[in-house]
Coordinates of C-alpha atoms in Angstrom, one line a residue:
X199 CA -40.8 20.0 37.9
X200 CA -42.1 18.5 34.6
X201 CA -40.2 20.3 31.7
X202 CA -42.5 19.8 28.3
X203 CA -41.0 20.6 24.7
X204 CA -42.9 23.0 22.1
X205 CA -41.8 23.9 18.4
X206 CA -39.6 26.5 17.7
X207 CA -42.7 27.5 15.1
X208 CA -45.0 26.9 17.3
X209 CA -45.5 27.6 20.9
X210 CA -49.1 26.3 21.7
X211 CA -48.6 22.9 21.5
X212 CA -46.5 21.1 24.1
X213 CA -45.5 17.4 24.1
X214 CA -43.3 15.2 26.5
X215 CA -39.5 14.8 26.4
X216 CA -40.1 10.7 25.1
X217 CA -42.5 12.2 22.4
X218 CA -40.0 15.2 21.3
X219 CA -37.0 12.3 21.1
X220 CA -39.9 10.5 18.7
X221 CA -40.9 12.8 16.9
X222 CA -37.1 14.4 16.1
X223 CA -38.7 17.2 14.5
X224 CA -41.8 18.8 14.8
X225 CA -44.7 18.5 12.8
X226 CA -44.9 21.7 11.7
X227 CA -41.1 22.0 10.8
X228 CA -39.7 23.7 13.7
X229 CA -37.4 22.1 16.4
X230 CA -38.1 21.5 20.1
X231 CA -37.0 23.0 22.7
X232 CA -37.7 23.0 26.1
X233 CA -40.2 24.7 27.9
X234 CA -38.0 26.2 30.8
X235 CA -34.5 25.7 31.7
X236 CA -33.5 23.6 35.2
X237 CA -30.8 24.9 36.9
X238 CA -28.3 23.0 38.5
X239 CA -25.7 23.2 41.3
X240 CA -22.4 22.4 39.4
X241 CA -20.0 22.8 42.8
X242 CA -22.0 19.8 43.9
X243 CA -21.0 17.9 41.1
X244 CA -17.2 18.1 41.4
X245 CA -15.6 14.5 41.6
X246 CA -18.4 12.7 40.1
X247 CA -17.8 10.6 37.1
X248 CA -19.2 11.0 33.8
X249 CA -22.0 8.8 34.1
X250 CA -23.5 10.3 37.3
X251 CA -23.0 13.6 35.8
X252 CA -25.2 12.8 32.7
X253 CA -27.9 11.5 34.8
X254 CA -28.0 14.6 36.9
X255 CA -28.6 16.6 33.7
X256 CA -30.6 14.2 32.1
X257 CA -33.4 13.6 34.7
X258 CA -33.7 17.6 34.7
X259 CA -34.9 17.7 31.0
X260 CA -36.2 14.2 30.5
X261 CA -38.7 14.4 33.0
X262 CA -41.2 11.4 31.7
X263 CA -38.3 9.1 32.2
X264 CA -38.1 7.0 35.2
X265 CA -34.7 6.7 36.8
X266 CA -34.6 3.1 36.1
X267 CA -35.2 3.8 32.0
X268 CA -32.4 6.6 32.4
X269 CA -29.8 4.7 34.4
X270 CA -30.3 1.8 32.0
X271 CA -29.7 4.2 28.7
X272 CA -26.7 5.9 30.6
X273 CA -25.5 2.6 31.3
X274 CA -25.7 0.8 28.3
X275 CA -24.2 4.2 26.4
X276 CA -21.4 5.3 28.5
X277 CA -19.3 1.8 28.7
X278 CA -16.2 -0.2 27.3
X279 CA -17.1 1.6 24.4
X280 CA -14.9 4.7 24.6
X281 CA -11.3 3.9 25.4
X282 CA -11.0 6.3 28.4
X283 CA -12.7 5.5 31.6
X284 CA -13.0 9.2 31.9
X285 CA -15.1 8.8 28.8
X286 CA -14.2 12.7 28.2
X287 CA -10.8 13.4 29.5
X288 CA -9.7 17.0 29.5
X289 CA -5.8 17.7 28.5
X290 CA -3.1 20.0 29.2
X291 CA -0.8 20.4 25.7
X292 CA 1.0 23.7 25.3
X293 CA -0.9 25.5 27.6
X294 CA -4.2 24.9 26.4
X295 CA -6.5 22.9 27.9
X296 CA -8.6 20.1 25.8
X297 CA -11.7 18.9 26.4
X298 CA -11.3 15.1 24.3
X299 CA -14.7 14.0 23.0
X300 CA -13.1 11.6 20.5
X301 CA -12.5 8.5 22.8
X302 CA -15.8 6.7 21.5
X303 CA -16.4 4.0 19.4
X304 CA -16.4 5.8 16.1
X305 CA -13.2 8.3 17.5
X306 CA -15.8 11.4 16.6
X307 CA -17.7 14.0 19.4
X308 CA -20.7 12.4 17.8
X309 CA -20.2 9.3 19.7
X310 CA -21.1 11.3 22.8
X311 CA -24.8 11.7 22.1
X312 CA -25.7 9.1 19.9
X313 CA -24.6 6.3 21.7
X314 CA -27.3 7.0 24.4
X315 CA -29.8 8.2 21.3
X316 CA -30.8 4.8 20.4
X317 CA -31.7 4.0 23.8
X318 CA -33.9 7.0 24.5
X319 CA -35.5 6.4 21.3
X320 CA -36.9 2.9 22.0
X321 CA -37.1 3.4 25.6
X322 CA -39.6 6.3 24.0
X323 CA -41.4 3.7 21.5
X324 CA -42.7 1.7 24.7
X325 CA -43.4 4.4 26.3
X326 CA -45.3 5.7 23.8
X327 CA -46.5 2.2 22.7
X328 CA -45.6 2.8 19.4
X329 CA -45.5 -0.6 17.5
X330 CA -43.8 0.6 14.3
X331 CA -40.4 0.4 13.3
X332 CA -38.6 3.3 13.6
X333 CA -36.8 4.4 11.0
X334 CA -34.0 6.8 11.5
X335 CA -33.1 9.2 8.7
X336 CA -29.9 11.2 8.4
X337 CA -27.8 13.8 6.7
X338 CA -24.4 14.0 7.5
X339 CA -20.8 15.7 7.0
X340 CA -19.2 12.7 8.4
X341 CA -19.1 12.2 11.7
X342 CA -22.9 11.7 12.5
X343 CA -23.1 9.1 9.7
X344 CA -20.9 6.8 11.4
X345 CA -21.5 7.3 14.9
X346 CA -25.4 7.0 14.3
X347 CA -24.6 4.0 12.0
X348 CA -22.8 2.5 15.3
X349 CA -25.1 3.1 17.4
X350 CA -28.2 1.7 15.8
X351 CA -27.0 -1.1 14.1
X352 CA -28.9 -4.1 15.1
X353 CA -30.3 -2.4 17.5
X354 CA -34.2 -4.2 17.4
X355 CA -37.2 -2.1 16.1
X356 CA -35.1 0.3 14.2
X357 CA -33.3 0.9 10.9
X358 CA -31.2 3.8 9.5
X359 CA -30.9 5.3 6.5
X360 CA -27.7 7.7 6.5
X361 CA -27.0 10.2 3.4
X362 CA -23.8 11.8 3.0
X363 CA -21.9 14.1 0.2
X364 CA -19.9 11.6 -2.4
X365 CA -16.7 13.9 -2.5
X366 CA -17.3 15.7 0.8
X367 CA -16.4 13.7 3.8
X368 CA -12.5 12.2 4.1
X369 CA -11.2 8.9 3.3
X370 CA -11.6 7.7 6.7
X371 CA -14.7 8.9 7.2
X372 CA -16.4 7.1 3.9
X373 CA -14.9 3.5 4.4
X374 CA -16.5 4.2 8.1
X375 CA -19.4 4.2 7.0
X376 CA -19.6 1.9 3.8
X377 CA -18.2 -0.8 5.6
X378 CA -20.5 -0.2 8.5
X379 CA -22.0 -4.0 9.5
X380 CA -25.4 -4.6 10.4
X381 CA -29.0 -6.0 8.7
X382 CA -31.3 -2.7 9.9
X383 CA -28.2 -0.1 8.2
X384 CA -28.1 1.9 5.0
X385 CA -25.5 4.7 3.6
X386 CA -26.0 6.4 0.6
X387 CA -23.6 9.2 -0.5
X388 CA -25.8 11.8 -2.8
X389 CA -24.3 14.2 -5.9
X390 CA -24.4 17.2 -3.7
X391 CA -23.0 18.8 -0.7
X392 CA -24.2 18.7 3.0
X393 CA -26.8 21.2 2.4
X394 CA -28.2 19.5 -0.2
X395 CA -28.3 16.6 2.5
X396 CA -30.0 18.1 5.2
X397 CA -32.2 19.5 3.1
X398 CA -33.5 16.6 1.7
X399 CA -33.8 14.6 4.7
X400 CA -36.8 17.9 6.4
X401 CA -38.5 17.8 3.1
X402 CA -38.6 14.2 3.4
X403 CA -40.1 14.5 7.2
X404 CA -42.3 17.2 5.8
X405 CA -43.8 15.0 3.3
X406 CA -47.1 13.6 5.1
X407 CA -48.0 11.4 2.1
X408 CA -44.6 9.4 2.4
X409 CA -45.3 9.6 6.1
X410 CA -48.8 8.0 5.9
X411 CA -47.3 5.3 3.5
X412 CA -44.4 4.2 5.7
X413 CA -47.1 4.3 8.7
X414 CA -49.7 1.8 6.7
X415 CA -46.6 -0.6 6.3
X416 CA -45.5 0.0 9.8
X417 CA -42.8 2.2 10.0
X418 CA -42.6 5.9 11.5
X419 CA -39.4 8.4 11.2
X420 CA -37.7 9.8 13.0
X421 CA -34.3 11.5 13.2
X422 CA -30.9 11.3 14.5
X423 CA -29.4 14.7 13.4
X424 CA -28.7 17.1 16.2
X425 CA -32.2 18.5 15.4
X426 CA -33.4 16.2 17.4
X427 CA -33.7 17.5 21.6
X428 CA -32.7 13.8 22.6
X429 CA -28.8 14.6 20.7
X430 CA -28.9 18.0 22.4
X431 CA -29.1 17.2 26.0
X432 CA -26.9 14.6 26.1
X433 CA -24.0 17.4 25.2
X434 CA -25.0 19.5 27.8
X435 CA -23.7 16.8 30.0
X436 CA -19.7 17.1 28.8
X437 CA -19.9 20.7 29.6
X438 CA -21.3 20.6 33.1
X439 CA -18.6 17.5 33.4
X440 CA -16.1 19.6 32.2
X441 CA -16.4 22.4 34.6
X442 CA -16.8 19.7 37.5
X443 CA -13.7 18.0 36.8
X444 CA -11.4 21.1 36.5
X445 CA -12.7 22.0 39.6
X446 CA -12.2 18.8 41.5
X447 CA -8.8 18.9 40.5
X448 CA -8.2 22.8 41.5
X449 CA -7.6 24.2 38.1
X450 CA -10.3 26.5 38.8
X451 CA -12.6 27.7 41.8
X452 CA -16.2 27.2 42.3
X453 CA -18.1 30.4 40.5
X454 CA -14.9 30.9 38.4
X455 CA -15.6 31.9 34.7
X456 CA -14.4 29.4 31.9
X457 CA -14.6 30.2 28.2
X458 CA -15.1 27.6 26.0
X459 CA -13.9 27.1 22.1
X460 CA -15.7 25.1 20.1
X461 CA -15.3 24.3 16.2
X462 CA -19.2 24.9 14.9
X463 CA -20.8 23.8 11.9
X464 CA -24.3 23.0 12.5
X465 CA -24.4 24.7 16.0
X466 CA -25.4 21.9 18.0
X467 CA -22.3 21.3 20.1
X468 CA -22.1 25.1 21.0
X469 CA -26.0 25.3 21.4
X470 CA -25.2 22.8 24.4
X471 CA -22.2 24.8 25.8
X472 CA -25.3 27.5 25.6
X473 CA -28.1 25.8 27.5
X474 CA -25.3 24.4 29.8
X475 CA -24.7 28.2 31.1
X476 CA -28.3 29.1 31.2
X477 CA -28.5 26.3 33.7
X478 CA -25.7 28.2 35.9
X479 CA -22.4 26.4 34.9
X480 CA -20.6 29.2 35.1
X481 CA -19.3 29.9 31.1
X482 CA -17.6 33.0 30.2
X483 CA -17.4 33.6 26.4
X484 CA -19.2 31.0 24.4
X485 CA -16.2 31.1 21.6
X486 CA -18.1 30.1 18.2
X487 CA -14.8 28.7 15.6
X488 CA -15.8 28.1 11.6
X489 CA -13.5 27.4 8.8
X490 CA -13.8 29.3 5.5
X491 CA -17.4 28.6 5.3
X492 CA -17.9 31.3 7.7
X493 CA -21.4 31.8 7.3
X494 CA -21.9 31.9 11.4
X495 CA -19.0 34.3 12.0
X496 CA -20.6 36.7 9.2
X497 CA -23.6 36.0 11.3
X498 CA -22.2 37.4 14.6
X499 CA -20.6 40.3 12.8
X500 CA -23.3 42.0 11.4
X501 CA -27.2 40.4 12.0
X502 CA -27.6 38.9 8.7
X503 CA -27.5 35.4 8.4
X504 CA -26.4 34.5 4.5
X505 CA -26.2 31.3 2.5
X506 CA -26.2 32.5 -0.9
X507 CA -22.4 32.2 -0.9
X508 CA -19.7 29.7 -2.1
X509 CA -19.7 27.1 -0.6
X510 CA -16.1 25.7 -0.1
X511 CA -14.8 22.1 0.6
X512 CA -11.9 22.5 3.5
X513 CA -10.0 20.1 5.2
X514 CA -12.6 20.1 8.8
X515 CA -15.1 18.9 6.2
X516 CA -17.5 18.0 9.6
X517 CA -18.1 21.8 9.3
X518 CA -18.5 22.5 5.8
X519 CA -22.1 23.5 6.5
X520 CA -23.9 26.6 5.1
X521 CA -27.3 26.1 6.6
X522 CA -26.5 25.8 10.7
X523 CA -29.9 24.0 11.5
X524 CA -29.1 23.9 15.2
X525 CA -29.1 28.2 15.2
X526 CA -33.3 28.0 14.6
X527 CA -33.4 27.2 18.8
X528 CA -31.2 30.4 19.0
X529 CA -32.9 32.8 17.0
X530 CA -36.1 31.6 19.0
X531 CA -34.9 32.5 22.0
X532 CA -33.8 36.0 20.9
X533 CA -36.9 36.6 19.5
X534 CA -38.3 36.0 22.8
X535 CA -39.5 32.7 22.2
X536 CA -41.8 34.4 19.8
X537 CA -42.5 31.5 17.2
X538 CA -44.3 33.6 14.8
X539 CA -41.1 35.9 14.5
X540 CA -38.9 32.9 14.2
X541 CA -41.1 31.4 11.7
X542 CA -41.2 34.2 9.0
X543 CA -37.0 34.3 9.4
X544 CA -36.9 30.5 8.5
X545 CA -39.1 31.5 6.0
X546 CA -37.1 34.1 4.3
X547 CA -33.9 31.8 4.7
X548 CA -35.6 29.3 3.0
X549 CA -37.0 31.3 0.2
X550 CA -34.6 34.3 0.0
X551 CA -31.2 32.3 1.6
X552 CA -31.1 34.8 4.2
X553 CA -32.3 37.0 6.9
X554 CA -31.3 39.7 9.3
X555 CA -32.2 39.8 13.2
X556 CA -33.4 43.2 14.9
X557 CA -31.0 44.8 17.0
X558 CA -32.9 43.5 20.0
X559 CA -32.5 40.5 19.1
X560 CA -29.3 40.7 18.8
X561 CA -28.6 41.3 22.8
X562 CA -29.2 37.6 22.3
X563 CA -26.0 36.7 21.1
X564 CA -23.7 38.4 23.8
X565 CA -22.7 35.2 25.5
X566 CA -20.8 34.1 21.8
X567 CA -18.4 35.2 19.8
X568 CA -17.3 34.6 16.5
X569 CA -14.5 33.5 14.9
X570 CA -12.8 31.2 12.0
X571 CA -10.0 30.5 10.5
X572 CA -8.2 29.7 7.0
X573 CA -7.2 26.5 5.9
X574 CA -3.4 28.0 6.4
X575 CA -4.2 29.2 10.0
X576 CA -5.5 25.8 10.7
X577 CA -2.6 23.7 9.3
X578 CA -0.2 26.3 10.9
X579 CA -2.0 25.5 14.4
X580 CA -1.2 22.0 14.0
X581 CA 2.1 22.5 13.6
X582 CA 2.5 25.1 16.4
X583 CA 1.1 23.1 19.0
X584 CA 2.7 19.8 17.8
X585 CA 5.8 21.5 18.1
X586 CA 5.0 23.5 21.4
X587 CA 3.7 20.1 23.4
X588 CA 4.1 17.0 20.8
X589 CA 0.3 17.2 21.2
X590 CA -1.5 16.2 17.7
X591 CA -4.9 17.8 17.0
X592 CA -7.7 17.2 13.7
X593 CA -8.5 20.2 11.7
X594 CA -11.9 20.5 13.0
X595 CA -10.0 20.8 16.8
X596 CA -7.7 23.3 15.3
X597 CA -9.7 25.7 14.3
X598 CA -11.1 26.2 17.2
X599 CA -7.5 26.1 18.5
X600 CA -6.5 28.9 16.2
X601 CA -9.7 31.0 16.7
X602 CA -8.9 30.6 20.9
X603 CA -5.9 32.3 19.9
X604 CA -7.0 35.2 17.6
X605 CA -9.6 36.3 20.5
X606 CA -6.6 36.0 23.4
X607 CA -4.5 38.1 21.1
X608 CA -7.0 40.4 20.2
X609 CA -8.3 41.3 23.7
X610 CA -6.0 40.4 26.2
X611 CA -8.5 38.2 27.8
X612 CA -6.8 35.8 29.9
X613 CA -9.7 33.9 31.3
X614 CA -9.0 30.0 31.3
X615 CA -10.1 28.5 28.1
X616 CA -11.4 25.0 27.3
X617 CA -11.0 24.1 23.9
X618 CA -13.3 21.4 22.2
X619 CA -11.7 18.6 20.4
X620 CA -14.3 16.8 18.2
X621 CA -12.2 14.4 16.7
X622 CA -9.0 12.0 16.2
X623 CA -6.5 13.0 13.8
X624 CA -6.6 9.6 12.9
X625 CA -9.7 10.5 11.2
X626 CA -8.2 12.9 9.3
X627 CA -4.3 11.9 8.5
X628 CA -4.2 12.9 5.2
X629 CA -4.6 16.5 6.5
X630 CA -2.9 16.0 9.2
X631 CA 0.1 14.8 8.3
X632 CA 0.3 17.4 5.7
X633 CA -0.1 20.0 7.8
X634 CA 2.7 18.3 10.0
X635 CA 5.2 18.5 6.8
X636 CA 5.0 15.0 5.7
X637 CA 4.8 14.0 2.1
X638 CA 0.9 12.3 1.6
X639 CA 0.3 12.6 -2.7
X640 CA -0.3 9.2 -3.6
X641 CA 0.1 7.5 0.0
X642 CA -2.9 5.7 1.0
X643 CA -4.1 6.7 4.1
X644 CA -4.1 3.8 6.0
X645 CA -0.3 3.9 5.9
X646 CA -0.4 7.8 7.1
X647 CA -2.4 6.7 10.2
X648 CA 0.7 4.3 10.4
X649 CA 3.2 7.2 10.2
X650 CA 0.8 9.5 12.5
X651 CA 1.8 6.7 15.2
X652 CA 4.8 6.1 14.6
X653 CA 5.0 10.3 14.8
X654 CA 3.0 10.9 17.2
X655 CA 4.1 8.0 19.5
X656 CA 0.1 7.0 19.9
X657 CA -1.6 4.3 19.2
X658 CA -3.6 3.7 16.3
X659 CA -7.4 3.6 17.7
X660 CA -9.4 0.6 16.8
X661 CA -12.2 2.1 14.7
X662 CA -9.6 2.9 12.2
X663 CA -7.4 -0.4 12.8
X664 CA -11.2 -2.3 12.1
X665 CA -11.9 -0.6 8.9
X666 CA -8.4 -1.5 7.0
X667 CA -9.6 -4.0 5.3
X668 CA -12.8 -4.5 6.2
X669 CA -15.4 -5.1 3.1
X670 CA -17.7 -2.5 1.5
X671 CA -20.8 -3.2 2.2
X672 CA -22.8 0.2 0.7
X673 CA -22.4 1.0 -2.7
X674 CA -25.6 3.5 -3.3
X675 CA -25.6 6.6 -5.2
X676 CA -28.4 8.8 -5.9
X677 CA -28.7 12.9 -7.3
X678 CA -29.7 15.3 -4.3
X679 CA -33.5 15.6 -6.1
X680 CA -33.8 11.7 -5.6
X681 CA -33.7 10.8 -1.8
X682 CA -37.0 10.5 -1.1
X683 CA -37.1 7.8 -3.9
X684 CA -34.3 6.0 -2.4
X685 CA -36.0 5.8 1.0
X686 CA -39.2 4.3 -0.9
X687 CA -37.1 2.0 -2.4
X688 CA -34.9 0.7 0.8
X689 CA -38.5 0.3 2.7
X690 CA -40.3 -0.7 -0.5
X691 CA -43.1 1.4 -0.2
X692 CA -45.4 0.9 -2.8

């Protein structure tokens, strides 16, 4: 079956999955999604590895590949770059289970898509015998800079231009990505917050005269956010994997339920655990965890999605989001694919900074449930499960941690439970190690990721042990109102 992709803003036209990955997002401003969902037998899957698993998803929605272009990507994506042959290997700590999506080459759940990105992008280009040089352009939190960084850097026909909020990503995180090697790469952090990123990288692919300027001097965009269909599928993949493995190894039985928590900013990664049950992998409870920009779990509460609000800078700064791009697809599909509908919401959010969904729509949003938790709760899970299992957890995997445990409290539910852990604690030691009990005013963090091994009796992973002292190679700075100027400038458009 051929599965096409149309715009979330516009059902009538329909493109192919190698023109959707191109294009990243529509041209009309709305994001693609497929045109049916493939189902898929899950039991059948049990015992496979990760790289057979992704190619049964894969082939299901990418349709125009061949199976040589999509073994080749898979190949060339899922290697001796992550430092677990497992490439996602689930853990037991404390009674929780751990789905570990960290083991990559930038130590981020990032790494998991957007190492195969690059190579379904320019497998896409010569499919679509496109000549220009595509340009990738990016807003990031902090782990999608780096991992996209990684995984187009030198990579021929492309460049990337990644911007990111000066004082809102962590140590680690910056020196990741201003130290990030490579001739085609570019990082410039912005005076603003993520928001303001994100939003001026769609204006910047809604601007057709900047467009028709980088085309005469042979370049096209194109993106690498999670807006873009060819991040989204890939993550389907660790949740089908997920349920495969746990029942290869008994944990569960073939048909059983599983809930799955996972720590949400821009709604991409629980969007996948979505579309993943749709195809029949049998998910419970799709358990949706923010930090104290809680803008999604207001969202589940009460209809009314609402940015005009504070927005705060926490310790899981990967989620510090107030626009969740990723929730368009949602709202589409509980609208009943009805792109008019969808259209004027967007509208209103991006005019008014809200909107509010019908009570029908809402029978949409039964598979989820909100949650989130306060930068206490998620320093006071780190300590509990460190000192329940000796297990060490990020911020951004803890509050998904703490909201598993709210809901189990709450309701009694004792289904099994697969929480999502997006990232190292290496990538975030300051917190960490605070929330641990250990002194960190005034310690650089290099030395904490020291102590953290020295605690935690693990090794310190190589994309930090690489970055120590590596040299800065970006040093550009721009106001929010002033990225499209940049990106002139870094092509030299004239």
């Amino acid at each position: 079956m051929e599965i096409r992709y149309k715009s979330t803003r516009n059902s009538e036209v329909t493109v192919t999955a190698s023109e959707a990955i191109l294009q990243g997002l529509a041209e009309d401003g709305g994001l693609f999604l497929p045109t049916a969902v493939p189902s898929i037998d899950v039991a059948a899957l049990a015992g496979k590895s990760y790289q057979e698993i992704a190619y049964e998803v894969m082939r299901l929605f990418f349709t125009d590949y061949t199976e040589e272009e999509l073994k080749g990507c898979i190949a060339k994506a899922y290697d001796d770059k992550f430092d677990a042959k497992e490439i996602a290997p689930l853990k037991e700590a404390g009674g929780i289970c751990y789905l570990e999506l960290f083991h990559g080459a930038t130590i981020a759940f990032k790494d998991m898509a957007l190492s195969i990105l690059p190579h379904l992008l320019t497998t896409a280009a010569k499919k679509q015998q496109k000549k220009e040089e595509i340009v990738i352009l990016t807003a990031t939190s902090g782990d999608t800079g780096k991992a996209a960084l990684a995984g187009f850097a030198d990579v021929p026909g492309t460049s990337i231009i990644v911007f990111y909020p000066k004082d809102g990503v962590s140590k680690i995180q910056e020196k990741q990505m201003v130290t990030q090697a490579g001739d085609n790469t570019n990082v410039v952090a912005i005076r603003g917050n993520f928001d303001d990123a994100q939003n001026g990288v769609k204006e910047i692919f809604g601007d057709k005269e900047l467009a028709a300027k980088a085309k005469e001097q042979g370049y096209r965009f194109s993106s690498a956010n999670s807006i873009n269909i060819g991040r989204l599928v890939p993550q389907i993949v660790y949740y089908v994997y997920t349920y495969a493995t746990l029942l290869a190894k008994g944990t569960i039985s073939a048909g059983e339920n599983i809930h799955v928590a996972v720590p949400t900013g821009n709604f991409g990664n629980i969007l996948a655990a979505y579309y993943a049950k749709r195809m029949g992998t049998p998910l419970g409870k799709l358990i949706c965890a923010s930090n104290d920009n809680k803008v999604l779990y207001d969202f589940f509460q009460t209809g009314t999605y609402d940015r005009n609000r504070e927005f705060i800078l926490t310790s899981s700064p990967s989620m510090d989001i107030l626009i969740s791009s990723n929730l368009e697809r949602l709202i589409y599909l509980c609208a009943e694919e009805n792109s008019e509908v969808n259209a004027e919401l967007m509208r209103q959010l991006k005019e008014q900074g809200l909107y509010t969904i019908t009570e029908q729509m809402k029978k949409g949003l039964t598979d989820f449930v909100g949650g989130y938790a306060t930068e206490q709760q998620t320093f006071d899970t780190i300590q509990r499960v460190y000192e329940q299992s000796g297990y060490v957890i990020d911020t951004h995997t803890a509050v998904a941690a703490s909201v598993c445990h709210q809901y189990k409290k709450e309701t009694g539910d004792d289904t099994f439970t697969v929480v999502v852990s997006t990232a190292s604690p290496y990538k975030f030691t300051r917190s960490v190690m605070k929330a641990l009990g250990q002194e960190t005013d005034g310690v650089d963090d290099f030395i904490l990721a020291d102590r953290l091994s020295e605690y935690s009796g693990t090794k310190i992973p190589k994309a930090v042990e690489e970055i120590r002292n590596a040299p800065v190679h970006h040093t550009k700075v721009c106001d929010k109102e002033k990225m499209r100027e940049m990106v002139s400038d870094i092509l030299n458009l004239r």
